[in-house]
Amino acid sequence: MAEPSTHKRPPFWRNQKYLNLIWQLLFLVFIIGFIVFLATNAMAGLNRAGLGLSFQFLTNRASFPIGETVVSFSPSDTFVRALYVGFLNTLKVSIVGIVLTTIVGVLVGISRLSSNWLLRTLSTWYIEIFRNTPVLVQIFFWYFAVMLAMPRIQDVNANYGFIISNRGFVFPWFDANSSLWIWLALLLVLLIAAFLTFKWKNKQQIEQGKKLYPSLWLIGVLIIGIGVGYLVLGEFPASLSLPEHTGTGSVGGYRFSPEFAAILFALVMYTATYIAEIVRGGILAVPKGQIEAAEALGLSSSKILRFVTFPQAIRTIIPPVTSQYLGLAKNSSLAVAVGYPDLFSVGSTTLNQTGRAIEVITIMLLAYLTISVVTSIIMNIYNKYTALVER
Amino acid sequence: MKKWMVNGMVVTSFAALLVACSEETDTPAEENGGQSANSGNTISAIQDRGELIMGANDQLPGFGYVGSDGAYEGFDIEFGKVMAAAIIGDADAVEFRPLSAQERFTALQTGEVDMLIRNTTLTLNRDVEIGLNFGPTTFYDGQGMMAPSDSGIETLEDLAGARIGVEQGTTTELNLADQMSKRGIDFESVTFSDQDSLIAAYESGTIDAWTTDQSGLISRLETLQDPSGHVILNEVLSKEPLGPAVLDGDDQFLEIMFWATNATIQAEEFGITSENVDDFLDTEDPDIARFLGVEENLGEQLGLENDFAYQIIKQVGNYAEIYDRNLGADSPFELERGLNALYTDGGLLYSPPFR
């Protein structure tokens, strides 16, 4: 029989479980206290100057123009609208930037491991130069040394609809037709149908052991669907708009303003170096035996990359790449240096016109936080999707 | 290839890049090292510290810029010295902090600087909402527009569809929008956070025109690569009364700023200059004797030394001297006095009586 335990429970201040809790509580109290101290300090300062904390100003007339907008904006709109316009501009440069960075980064990352000497050396140089200089310097470089050094708009002609001048890059783009929404719905249906056909043919191919060309089927469904859509609707979803030169500017097409182009190129070229290194690391992390095995099976090197190396590398690549995406979105606030009206730029103007520093900065913090959190969530979902499934 | 060779080439191209982008960037404002301004006792805090901390422009020749010897120079800067001469008795006891247009109000609100003297326009909103107190207007200005002379732009109407550069956080930005919408002219604004970038963009032709106060345009014209290739349009977009400002809530500081600034105007009216001020010390004129602190105690009433006006004139000069040195006849800008003449000469400068 067990003897009654002589072991006495230690007092709670010696109990590790309680101690942990107590220390954490103390730390929390300290942090909260510190924040409250800072907040009251700021409030006291503002009150002394006769300025309370208030977000009322947001509904006032902004009165300042914004050069480049995604949605319409005029100086008679409110400060909220102005900040929203700035937010959309930040999103625009971030999203386009993330897409381009990914493409450039992956290509350079693979090139750096290429057996081609020229390709390998060029990507090494590119990475070392762009990774080791500050992004602000690069933004200035792109704006002053590249964009502003372009020929004046008066001196260039439209070549095949492309106008490259110091007023930015203008290229042919699409004008939406009235049937755009019907087309989008149709395309969605078509994509699903094509995908199902592909699955079905693929399955048949495996079952029958005959080559049935599922990819051709997929493309065929799409082409036939689009053809039928065109016959029924009588027009394509959008028509091509070729830019035309008008003396000091251009009409039609789509224009990358020099400010947008400078900030976009700088962010893409800078961030892509990091992505490239991450991709290289990810590929190198794939066990050599996997590639040797694939080689032994007689797969071509592009197939090895597509089916063996990359699917395994992507798991190590995703988490650090997420950080780079966040970095890109946050670095876009440097756009103010070259006059691109992003959230930070519009926020600074608002702050200046209203004198509401704390309020405006709070709004900007929340906006950037939202962008970062949403990006993280999306990337985490993707990460889960590609993660190794343990059976 | 040897590794050191690759490294060497990378470093060389890095250096080439550096040369290519040796555009000057803004120097960030210094960290707050001084005491913060406390409402009510700013003056005694400044006197204890023995130094006035002043937010200034460092990029606008004529008004506030850093000269070739590294010292701050300009019209606004000298009015800062006027304040230091009045409060501390030493015109050099002032530390200038470079502030950009969008930093300036926050710097004042948070007490990083005691005072702001940075070609800042007095507006109702800034007086009330932003919590500033403005001193007397030291310079009456108006907003203008500059365009290349070969562009054919002569009026605001010619700017339809143009890209116009403005500096961020200025009244300029608002006036431009107001004037253009009043006339129904569409344009694209490009907002820069500092003037050097704005000028670089203008000179390369990526923007068609740029706008700021006329005095600013004139002072900047000198620094352009080809000063004769640009015109300042004949249209004035706004009223821009420029002057010094302190934070709301310190009446004494405001009063000192008011009377110290007016002392330079009053001295010009009396005909007192830094050269001849000593000759006036034994004057028979009771107005002048009071003004220079020989009789009565006007300075004491402000909480200063009685001879504060004497110190201002002796160490810095009267309004005409300050103007001529920095903007007028003795400067490269040769700006007419215009509205900035004494009321006796048809201008707007008018000092209340010192008595």
XYZ file of C-alpha atoms in Angstrom:
746
model
C 0.000 0.000 0.000
C 1.154 3.447 -0.678
C 2.133 5.371 2.378
C 0.458 8.674 2.875
C 2.583 11.143 0.996
C 5.039 13.001 3.163
C 5.666 15.340 0.313
C 4.430 18.810 1.249
C 3.138 21.036 -1.501
C 5.431 24.027 -1.904
C 3.923 27.432 -1.177
C 2.549 29.065 -4.289
C 5.411 31.574 -4.560
C 7.776 28.660 -4.981
C 5.529 26.797 -7.395
C 6.919 27.114 -10.908
C 3.452 27.051 -12.423
C 2.288 30.047 -10.415
C 5.595 31.826 -10.749
C 5.400 31.720 -14.522
C 1.920 33.129 -14.392
C 2.889 35.856 -11.950
C 5.877 36.991 -13.986
C 3.813 37.120 -17.118
C 1.105 39.096 -15.364
C 3.677 41.536 -14.005
C 5.141 41.951 -17.462
C 1.705 42.573 -18.946
C 0.914 45.165 -16.299
C 4.228 46.852 -17.013
C 3.584 46.969 -20.750
C 0.040 48.264 -20.348
C 1.222 50.802 -17.817
C 3.901 52.003 -20.193
C 1.408 52.413 -23.024
C -1.028 54.241 -20.754
C 1.826 56.479 -19.596
C 2.743 57.338 -23.187
C -0.878 57.940 -24.133
C -1.630 60.196 -21.159
C 1.603 62.041 -21.761
C 0.642 62.704 -25.374
C -2.873 63.691 -24.358
C -1.563 66.079 -21.717
C 0.716 67.679 -24.282
C -2.147 68.100 -26.718
C -4.497 69.461 -24.085
C -1.877 71.959 -22.988
C -1.827 73.260 -26.544
C -5.621 73.288 -26.554
C -5.888 70.365 -28.970
C -7.919 67.357 -27.892
C -7.880 63.998 -29.601
C -10.586 64.012 -32.249
C -11.315 62.381 -35.564
C -13.891 65.004 -36.558
C -11.567 66.553 -39.107
C -11.868 63.454 -41.289
C -15.206 64.586 -42.712
C -13.908 68.056 -43.594
C -13.162 69.094 -47.140
C -9.666 67.982 -48.058
C -9.036 70.869 -50.481
C -5.847 69.409 -51.888
C -5.534 67.610 -55.216
C -4.105 64.119 -55.658
C -2.321 63.555 -58.949
C -2.747 59.851 -59.439
C -5.843 58.003 -58.308
C -7.450 54.602 -58.748
C -10.926 55.920 -57.948
C -12.104 59.433 -58.688
C -11.034 62.197 -56.324
C -11.443 65.957 -56.356
C -10.294 68.566 -53.826
C -13.881 68.983 -52.657
C -13.917 65.429 -51.296
C -13.239 64.684 -47.638
C -10.022 63.747 -45.865
C -11.369 60.201 -45.429
C -11.739 59.893 -49.175
C -8.222 61.301 -49.653
C -6.748 58.739 -47.254
C -8.742 56.012 -48.996
C -7.332 57.112 -52.348
C -3.827 57.013 -50.857
C -4.532 53.561 -49.430
C -5.610 52.288 -52.863
C -2.443 53.726 -54.397
C -0.392 51.851 -51.797
C -2.327 48.667 -52.578
C -1.779 49.206 -56.291
C 1.987 49.514 -56.003
C 2.121 46.653 -53.468
C 0.065 44.180 -55.481
C 1.704 44.908 -58.841
C 5.033 44.921 -57.004
C 4.461 41.556 -55.334
C 3.487 39.903 -58.612
C 6.483 41.293 -60.518
C 8.880 40.627 -57.630
C 7.824 37.019 -57.535
C 8.427 36.567 -61.245
C 11.802 38.324 -61.247
C 12.879 36.728 -57.971
C 12.106 33.166 -59.031
C 13.774 33.598 -62.426
C 16.912 35.129 -60.923
C 17.003 32.573 -58.120
C 16.933 29.731 -60.625
C 19.421 31.498 -62.903
C 21.856 31.751 -60.062
C 21.989 27.952 -59.912
C 22.117 27.614 -63.677
C 24.996 25.841 -65.365
C 25.199 28.735 -67.834
C 28.153 30.899 -66.797
C 26.791 34.192 -68.188
C 23.361 33.765 -66.639
C 24.844 32.738 -63.296
C 27.318 35.627 -63.154
C 24.784 38.224 -64.225
C 22.320 37.176 -61.544
C 25.060 37.135 -58.918
C 26.042 40.681 -59.808
C 22.488 41.852 -59.882
C 21.807 40.349 -56.467
C 24.947 41.702 -54.849
C 24.443 45.231 -56.175
C 20.754 45.621 -55.478
C 20.740 43.810 -52.162
C 23.569 45.836 -50.713
C 22.340 49.359 -51.387
C 19.558 51.072 -49.428
C 16.162 51.000 -51.057
C 15.709 54.772 -50.709
C 18.896 55.362 -52.695
C 17.551 53.003 -55.337
C 14.243 54.847 -55.494
C 16.103 58.107 -56.081
C 18.226 56.339 -58.658
C 15.226 55.073 -60.612
C 13.485 58.410 -60.461
C 16.311 60.865 -61.085
C 18.782 58.834 -63.096
C 16.375 56.661 -65.072
C 12.877 58.128 -65.316
C 13.830 61.802 -65.472
C 16.603 61.054 -67.950
C 14.111 59.638 -70.452
C 13.525 61.755 -73.590
C 11.015 64.584 -73.274
C 7.518 63.725 -74.398
C 7.723 66.381 -77.126
C 10.655 64.540 -78.697
C 9.281 61.011 -78.917
C 6.850 59.259 -81.223
C 4.357 56.548 -80.471
C 5.931 53.279 -81.624
C 3.385 50.499 -82.038
C 1.371 52.223 -79.350
C 4.260 52.444 -76.888
C 5.341 55.886 -75.749
C 8.444 55.962 -73.564
C 9.239 59.421 -72.252
C 9.830 61.294 -69.023
C 6.045 61.488 -68.701
C 6.106 57.779 -68.006
C 5.509 54.592 -69.929
C 2.382 54.412 -72.006
C 1.389 51.093 -73.477
C -1.699 49.664 -75.223
C -4.341 48.544 -72.777
C -7.954 47.524 -72.809
C -11.091 49.584 -72.579
C -13.871 47.625 -70.943
C -16.955 47.087 -73.082
C -20.502 47.075 -71.703
C -20.602 43.282 -71.730
C -17.554 42.966 -69.439
C -19.485 41.537 -66.494
C -21.343 38.983 -68.598
C -18.011 37.980 -70.062
C -16.445 37.575 -66.623
C -19.269 35.300 -65.540
C -18.967 33.324 -68.769
C -15.199 32.975 -68.329
C -15.672 31.667 -64.808
C -18.107 29.000 -66.057
C -15.744 28.163 -68.919
C -12.775 27.787 -66.595
C -14.672 25.393 -64.350
C -15.899 23.412 -67.359
C -12.413 23.283 -68.854
C -10.905 22.181 -65.555
C -13.483 19.416 -65.131
C -12.845 18.229 -68.684
C -9.131 18.183 -67.941
C -9.688 16.108 -64.775
C -11.997 13.717 -66.587
C -9.607 13.191 -69.522
C -6.684 12.868 -67.169
C -8.503 10.163 -65.248
C -9.375 8.341 -68.461
C -5.778 8.596 -69.569
C -4.578 6.941 -66.366
C -7.254 4.255 -66.486
C -6.845 3.380 -70.174
C -3.085 3.920 -70.370
C -3.510 5.785 -73.673
C -2.347 9.298 -74.457
C -5.523 11.423 -74.569
C -3.959 14.935 -74.440
C -5.959 16.399 -71.508
C -4.227 19.797 -71.891
C -5.430 20.084 -75.477
C -8.939 19.330 -74.323
C -8.680 22.085 -71.721
C -7.580 24.647 -74.297
C -10.161 23.401 -76.782
C -13.044 23.919 -74.346
C -11.849 27.451 -73.625
C -11.482 28.396 -77.287
C -14.856 26.982 -78.279
C -16.529 28.673 -75.297
C -14.992 32.049 -76.091
C -15.928 31.683 -79.767
C -19.543 30.950 -78.880
C -19.538 33.885 -76.443
C -18.285 36.228 -79.156
C -20.962 35.033 -81.610
C -23.722 35.531 -79.048
C -22.577 38.839 -77.509
C -21.119 40.324 -80.668
C -18.080 41.821 -78.928
C -15.108 40.937 -76.795
C -15.092 41.941 -73.091
C -12.682 44.777 -73.792
C -11.317 46.464 -76.866
C -7.706 47.379 -77.366
C -6.941 51.038 -76.810
C -3.840 52.349 -78.552
C -2.306 55.432 -76.964
C -1.971 58.504 -79.111
C 0.473 61.338 -78.763
C -1.038 64.757 -78.008
C 1.833 67.221 -77.793
C 2.479 67.357 -74.037
C 0.750 64.126 -73.198
C -1.119 61.152 -74.543
C -4.612 59.737 -74.620
C -5.689 56.130 -74.490
C -3.720 53.089 -73.414
C -2.462 52.763 -69.883
C 0.119 55.062 -68.371
C 2.697 54.278 -65.713
C 3.473 57.732 -64.356
C 7.214 58.314 -63.799
C 6.594 58.424 -60.050
C 4.740 55.117 -60.034
C 7.264 53.523 -62.377
C 10.192 54.667 -60.227
C 8.784 53.368 -56.970
C 7.570 50.145 -58.591
C 10.879 49.340 -60.293
C 12.871 50.194 -57.203
C 10.743 48.015 -54.934
C 10.681 45.136 -57.416
C 14.401 45.176 -58.169
C 15.264 45.485 -54.479
C 12.892 42.885 -53.064
C 13.467 40.433 -55.917
C 17.094 39.998 -54.810
C 15.905 38.660 -51.464
C 13.310 36.441 -53.101
C 15.983 35.120 -55.445
C 18.215 34.196 -52.523
C 15.315 32.538 -50.747
C 14.436 30.567 -53.884
C 18.057 29.530 -54.287
C 18.176 28.433 -50.652
C 14.908 26.542 -51.052
C 16.141 24.683 -54.107
C 19.450 23.827 -52.466
C 17.530 22.504 -49.471
C 15.950 19.757 -51.595
C 17.933 16.560 -50.926
C 20.338 15.844 -53.742
C 19.128 12.262 -53.959
C 15.736 13.449 -55.167
C 17.264 15.132 -58.183
C 19.624 12.233 -58.861
C 16.672 9.864 -58.737
C 14.745 12.045 -61.157
C 17.744 12.152 -63.457
C 18.003 8.408 -63.278
C 14.394 8.197 -64.442
C 15.414 10.179 -67.495
C 13.414 13.329 -66.776
C 14.573 16.449 -68.546
C 16.028 19.203 -66.390
C 12.981 21.459 -66.850
C 10.698 18.601 -65.800
C 12.906 17.895 -62.775
C 12.535 21.523 -61.777
C 8.766 21.520 -62.297
C 7.814 18.184 -60.785
C 10.564 17.307 -58.315
C 12.591 20.256 -57.119
C 10.102 23.103 -57.000
C 7.194 21.361 -55.259
C 9.560 20.413 -52.455
C 11.402 23.726 -52.389
C 8.182 25.751 -52.158
C 7.647 24.543 -48.582
C 10.841 26.145 -47.365
C 10.335 29.163 -49.589
C 6.862 30.343 -48.556
C 7.438 31.544 -44.971
C 10.480 33.790 -45.664
C 8.903 35.043 -48.892
C 5.898 36.211 -46.888
C 8.214 38.469 -44.890
C 9.570 39.914 -48.123
C 6.056 40.666 -49.377
C 5.341 42.485 -46.126
C 8.619 44.354 -46.479
C 7.697 45.448 -49.984
C 4.300 46.739 -48.905
C 5.843 48.664 -46.026
C 8.733 50.045 -48.089
C 6.202 51.498 -50.503
C 5.804 54.301 -47.955
C 9.118 55.646 -49.277
C 7.192 56.658 -52.409
C 6.765 60.085 -50.868
C 10.371 60.803 -51.840
C 9.530 60.852 -55.539
C 6.055 62.332 -55.370
C 3.910 59.223 -55.759
C 0.737 59.842 -53.735
C 0.629 56.698 -51.614
C -0.994 56.372 -48.211
C 1.985 57.834 -46.392
C 2.221 60.799 -48.742
C -1.471 61.629 -48.557
C -1.367 60.987 -44.807
C 1.499 63.456 -44.391
C -0.367 66.089 -46.354
C -3.476 65.497 -44.261
C -1.426 65.691 -41.086
C 0.042 68.941 -42.247
C -3.156 70.587 -43.311
C -4.985 69.591 -40.146
C -2.176 69.440 -37.580
C -3.680 66.177 -36.305
C -0.460 64.201 -35.999
C -1.505 61.491 -33.562
C -4.829 60.789 -35.250
C -3.408 60.596 -38.761
C -0.474 58.446 -37.693
C -2.844 56.085 -35.891
C -4.887 55.715 -39.077
C -1.752 55.067 -41.135
C -0.497 52.488 -38.631
C -3.813 50.651 -38.730
C -3.894 50.711 -42.528
C -0.394 49.266 -42.905
C -1.145 46.741 -40.174
C -4.235 45.630 -42.087
C -2.279 45.196 -45.304
C 0.367 43.143 -43.491
C -2.062 40.955 -41.591
C -4.155 40.200 -44.674
C -1.025 39.335 -46.674
C 0.146 37.031 -43.882
C -3.212 35.293 -43.692
C -3.300 34.658 -47.427
C 0.261 33.362 -47.421
C -0.425 31.150 -44.406
C -3.371 29.588 -46.164
C -1.170 28.931 -49.181
C 1.534 27.578 -46.897
C -0.911 25.092 -45.342
C -1.988 24.054 -48.822
C 1.555 23.276 -49.942
C 2.765 21.846 -46.640
C 3.819 18.221 -46.491
C 0.826 16.076 -45.664
C 1.855 13.452 -43.133
C 0.024 10.187 -43.430
C 36.816 33.783 -62.275
C 38.610 34.432 -59.024
C 36.369 35.370 -56.192
C 38.281 38.550 -55.401
C 37.773 39.696 -58.978
C 34.017 39.302 -58.738
C 34.059 41.125 -55.444
C 36.164 43.905 -56.902
C 33.812 44.361 -59.810
C 30.789 44.371 -57.568
C 32.366 47.075 -55.440
C 33.310 49.094 -58.527
C 29.802 48.967 -59.942
C 28.481 49.856 -56.519
C 30.688 52.943 -56.579
C 29.471 53.790 -60.073
C 25.887 53.501 -58.866
C 26.681 55.794 -55.966
C 28.088 58.420 -58.284
C 25.050 58.078 -60.513
C 22.673 58.738 -57.679
C 24.581 61.354 -55.755
C 21.398 63.415 -55.542
C 21.360 65.282 -52.311
C 18.728 64.050 -49.941
C 17.086 65.809 -47.089
C 18.998 65.844 -43.848
C 16.688 64.594 -41.175
C 15.917 66.947 -38.348
C 18.168 66.452 -35.360
C 16.890 64.395 -32.505
C 15.342 66.377 -29.757
C 18.245 67.320 -27.574
C 16.952 70.470 -25.980
C 14.311 71.048 -23.394
C 10.762 71.084 -24.562
C 8.774 74.254 -24.580
C 6.413 74.598 -21.676
C 3.521 76.906 -22.055
C 3.718 79.903 -19.778
C 7.388 79.809 -18.907
C 9.065 79.344 -22.262
C 10.978 82.599 -21.923
C 12.599 81.695 -18.621
C 13.378 78.209 -19.967
C 15.097 79.782 -22.974
C 16.989 82.244 -20.806
C 18.130 79.441 -18.471
C 19.263 77.397 -21.430
C 20.981 80.458 -22.876
C 19.884 79.464 -26.334
C 16.809 79.780 -28.478
C 15.903 76.709 -30.571
C 14.313 77.677 -33.820
C 12.795 75.629 -36.627
C 14.004 76.960 -39.967
C 14.168 76.250 -43.659
C 17.536 75.103 -44.970
C 16.698 74.937 -48.664
C 15.379 78.351 -49.646
C 18.061 80.854 -50.659
C 17.231 84.340 -49.456
C 14.969 83.149 -46.641
C 16.619 80.214 -44.941
C 19.472 78.106 -46.229
C 22.850 76.840 -45.193
C 25.583 79.002 -46.701
C 28.923 77.832 -48.026
C 30.474 78.251 -44.567
C 27.889 75.944 -43.004
C 26.020 78.704 -41.167
C 22.348 79.463 -41.606
C 21.646 82.578 -43.643
C 18.614 84.405 -44.917
C 15.767 86.751 -44.176
C 13.885 84.412 -41.817
C 17.110 83.413 -40.117
C 17.874 87.046 -39.274
C 14.458 87.482 -37.707
C 15.360 84.473 -35.576
C 18.467 86.347 -34.527
C 16.288 89.352 -33.732
C 14.403 87.167 -31.234
C 17.603 85.844 -29.693
C 18.963 89.376 -29.337
C 15.756 90.421 -27.586
C 15.382 87.439 -25.238
C 18.995 86.540 -24.466
C 20.799 89.697 -25.542
C 22.961 87.773 -27.973
C 21.910 87.445 -31.604
C 24.063 84.330 -32.037
C 22.517 82.438 -29.123
C 20.201 80.555 -31.402
C 20.264 77.021 -32.717
C 18.523 76.436 -36.033
C 16.897 73.099 -36.713
C 16.166 72.296 -40.359
C 12.494 71.408 -40.792
C 10.647 70.358 -43.911
C 7.277 71.888 -44.684
C 5.480 68.868 -43.293
C 7.588 68.507 -40.163
C 7.355 72.068 -38.997
C 4.074 72.138 -37.075
C 4.626 68.862 -35.290
C 8.088 70.035 -34.256
C 6.575 73.129 -32.710
C 3.623 71.308 -31.133
C 5.871 68.764 -29.462
C 8.286 71.403 -28.225
C 11.238 70.228 -30.268
C 11.660 73.848 -31.263
C 10.680 76.947 -29.276
C 9.724 78.886 -32.312
C 9.092 78.483 -36.007
C 10.367 80.874 -38.616
C 10.119 79.094 -41.896
C 8.323 81.180 -44.528
C 5.071 79.991 -42.989
C 1.807 81.536 -44.155
C -0.544 82.849 -41.504
C -3.977 81.264 -41.932
C -6.974 81.011 -39.657
C -6.775 77.237 -39.569
C -3.148 77.256 -38.477
C -3.884 79.875 -35.866
C -6.798 77.947 -34.377
C -6.768 74.263 -35.332
C -3.028 73.701 -35.397
C -2.587 75.754 -32.257
C -0.063 78.314 -33.431
C 0.302 81.959 -32.501
C 1.636 84.117 -35.282
C 3.773 87.178 -34.843
C 3.671 90.186 -37.145
C 3.963 89.437 -40.831
C 7.592 89.930 -41.831
C 7.051 89.393 -45.532
C 3.946 89.923 -47.662
C 4.028 87.399 -50.468
C 1.738 85.817 -53.047
C 1.779 82.459 -54.753
C 3.230 82.328 -58.244
C 3.887 79.827 -60.993
C 7.036 79.104 -62.999
C 7.223 77.455 -66.412
C 9.935 77.076 -69.062
C 9.881 80.074 -71.410
C 9.848 77.901 -74.534
C 6.727 76.028 -73.388
C 4.394 78.818 -74.516
C 2.684 78.800 -71.105
C 1.684 82.357 -70.212
C -1.513 82.103 -68.218
C -3.051 79.574 -65.858
C -5.420 78.585 -68.676
C -2.435 77.373 -70.709
C -1.809 74.809 -67.996
C -4.869 72.717 -68.868
C -3.912 69.064 -68.702
C -0.422 69.877 -67.449
C 1.511 68.221 -64.657
C 2.194 70.802 -61.961
C 4.655 70.258 -59.113
C 3.914 71.416 -55.561
C 5.576 70.962 -52.219
C 3.821 68.773 -49.699
C 2.032 70.239 -46.733
C 1.893 73.822 -47.898
C -0.911 76.320 -48.396
C 0.364 76.284 -51.982
C -1.179 72.862 -52.476
C -4.592 74.187 -51.400
C -4.448 77.470 -53.339
C -3.521 75.685 -56.526
C -6.531 73.376 -56.241
C -8.837 76.294 -55.409
C -7.688 78.564 -58.226
C -7.738 75.834 -60.846
C -11.185 74.550 -59.884
C -12.495 78.133 -59.806
C -11.407 78.486 -63.420
C -12.421 74.955 -64.357
C -8.922 73.894 -65.416
C -8.028 70.210 -65.170
C -4.476 69.417 -64.175
C -2.410 66.698 -62.558
C -0.597 67.602 -59.367
C 2.660 65.936 -58.389
C 3.427 66.389 -54.718
C 7.016 66.287 -53.495
C 8.162 66.109 -49.921
C 11.125 68.376 -50.532
C 11.894 71.205 -52.868
C 15.161 69.833 -54.259
C 13.374 66.805 -55.724
C 10.671 69.089 -57.079
C 13.237 71.276 -58.858
C 15.020 68.228 -60.289
C 11.719 66.962 -61.692
C 10.912 70.397 -63.117
C 14.285 70.820 -64.785
C 14.054 67.428 -66.458
C 10.673 68.392 -67.901
C 8.641 65.620 -66.316
C 6.428 68.332 -64.829
C 5.347 71.322 -66.918
C 5.357 73.955 -64.210
C 5.796 74.374 -60.497
C 4.268 76.674 -57.988
C 5.257 78.199 -54.678
C 5.385 81.694 -53.160
C 6.692 84.255 -55.653
C 9.647 85.081 -53.442
C 10.484 81.378 -53.406
C 10.300 81.209 -57.201
C 12.575 84.212 -57.546
C 15.119 82.875 -55.084
C 15.075 79.455 -56.727
C 15.403 80.873 -60.235
C 19.017 81.778 -59.440
C 19.873 78.183 -58.660
C 18.463 76.697 -61.875
C 20.851 75.504 -64.584
C 19.576 78.104 -67.029
C 17.917 80.972 -65.120
C 17.006 82.809 -68.320
C 15.056 79.861 -69.718
C 12.148 80.186 -67.292
C 9.331 82.644 -66.766
C 7.292 83.435 -63.699
C 3.681 83.900 -64.777
C 2.073 87.270 -64.169
C -0.706 85.738 -62.117
C -0.773 85.794 -58.342
C -2.760 82.895 -56.960
C -3.115 83.951 -53.350
C -2.155 86.171 -50.422
C 0.748 84.758 -48.450
C 1.586 86.706 -45.325
C 4.731 85.057 -43.958
C 5.822 85.406 -40.382
C 7.214 83.756 -37.256
C 5.062 81.562 -35.011
C 5.085 80.148 -31.505
C 2.817 77.620 -29.810
C -0.533 78.781 -28.440
C -0.808 79.425 -24.747
C 2.232 81.536 -23.950
C 1.212 85.186 -24.035
C 4.567 86.523 -22.917
C 6.418 84.751 -25.719
C 3.874 86.030 -28.238
C 4.162 89.608 -26.938
C 7.947 89.527 -27.115
C 7.801 88.158 -30.649
C 5.349 90.901 -31.597
C 7.396 93.780 -30.208
C 10.821 92.448 -31.143
C 9.766 92.050 -34.756
C 8.098 95.443 -34.799
C 11.220 97.010 -33.309
C 13.032 96.436 -36.626
C 10.213 98.206 -38.490
C 10.063 101.030 -35.963
C 13.822 101.487 -36.219
C 13.595 101.871 -39.966
C 10.885 104.469 -39.503
C 13.109 106.354 -37.023
C 16.028 106.044 -39.427
C 18.048 104.072 -36.873
C 20.475 101.516 -38.356
C 23.064 99.186 -36.855
C 25.679 101.741 -37.941
C 24.234 104.830 -36.299
C 22.307 103.368 -33.362
C 24.946 104.444 -30.829
C 24.566 108.074 -31.931
C 20.924 107.986 -30.880
C 21.647 106.969 -27.271
C 21.896 110.598 -26.162
C 18.978 111.747 -28.282
C 16.593 114.492 -27.220
C 13.668 112.712 -28.914
C 11.612 111.075 -26.119
C 10.114 108.532 -28.581
C 13.545 107.276 -29.550
C 14.864 107.366 -25.996
C 11.942 105.220 -24.884
C 12.416 102.904 -27.842
C 16.115 102.313 -27.154
C 15.476 101.828 -23.443
C 17.320 104.942 -22.329
C 14.181 106.198 -20.637
C 11.279 104.379 -18.966
C 11.025 100.582 -18.762
C 9.303 99.151 -21.852
C 11.682 96.169 -21.926
C 11.063 95.326 -18.282
C 7.329 95.317 -18.915
C 7.922 92.525 -21.424
C 10.185 90.618 -19.038
C 13.320 91.568 -20.970
C 16.238 93.925 -20.543
C 15.288 97.561 -21.125
C 17.671 97.886 -24.045
C 16.256 94.934 -26.023
C 15.467 97.123 -29.033
C 18.964 98.598 -28.938
C 20.453 95.069 -28.915
C 18.305 94.031 -31.885
C 19.296 97.012 -33.992
C 22.928 96.961 -32.926
C 23.436 93.232 -33.497
C 21.127 92.518 -36.420
C 19.856 95.752 -37.928
C 16.578 97.411 -38.874
C 14.050 95.966 -41.321
C 15.530 97.702 -44.365
C 19.016 96.392 -43.575
C 17.759 92.834 -43.128
C 15.704 93.041 -46.317
C 18.428 94.544 -48.486
C 21.070 92.094 -47.295
C 19.012 88.978 -48.008
C 16.420 89.820 -50.658
C 16.835 93.380 -51.863
C 19.446 95.542 -53.515
C 22.500 93.938 -51.844
C 21.422 90.380 -52.677
C 21.441 88.481 -55.969
C 17.623 88.615 -56.034
C 17.232 92.421 -56.108
C 13.618 92.130 -55.036
C 11.597 95.382 -54.962
C 10.198 96.312 -51.551
C 6.653 96.486 -52.989
C 4.122 95.643 -50.277
C 7.011 95.224 -47.876
C 7.795 98.948 -47.750
C 6.979 101.139 -44.765
C 3.447 102.547 -44.695
C 5.012 105.955 -45.229
C 6.336 104.670 -48.576
C 3.082 103.095 -49.652
C 3.778 99.639 -48.220
C 2.086 97.636 -45.480
C 4.718 97.778 -42.727
C 3.343 99.644 -39.733
C 4.644 99.295 -36.223
C 2.373 100.211 -33.314
C 3.911 102.894 -31.074
C 6.512 101.916 -28.501
C 5.220 103.619 -25.418
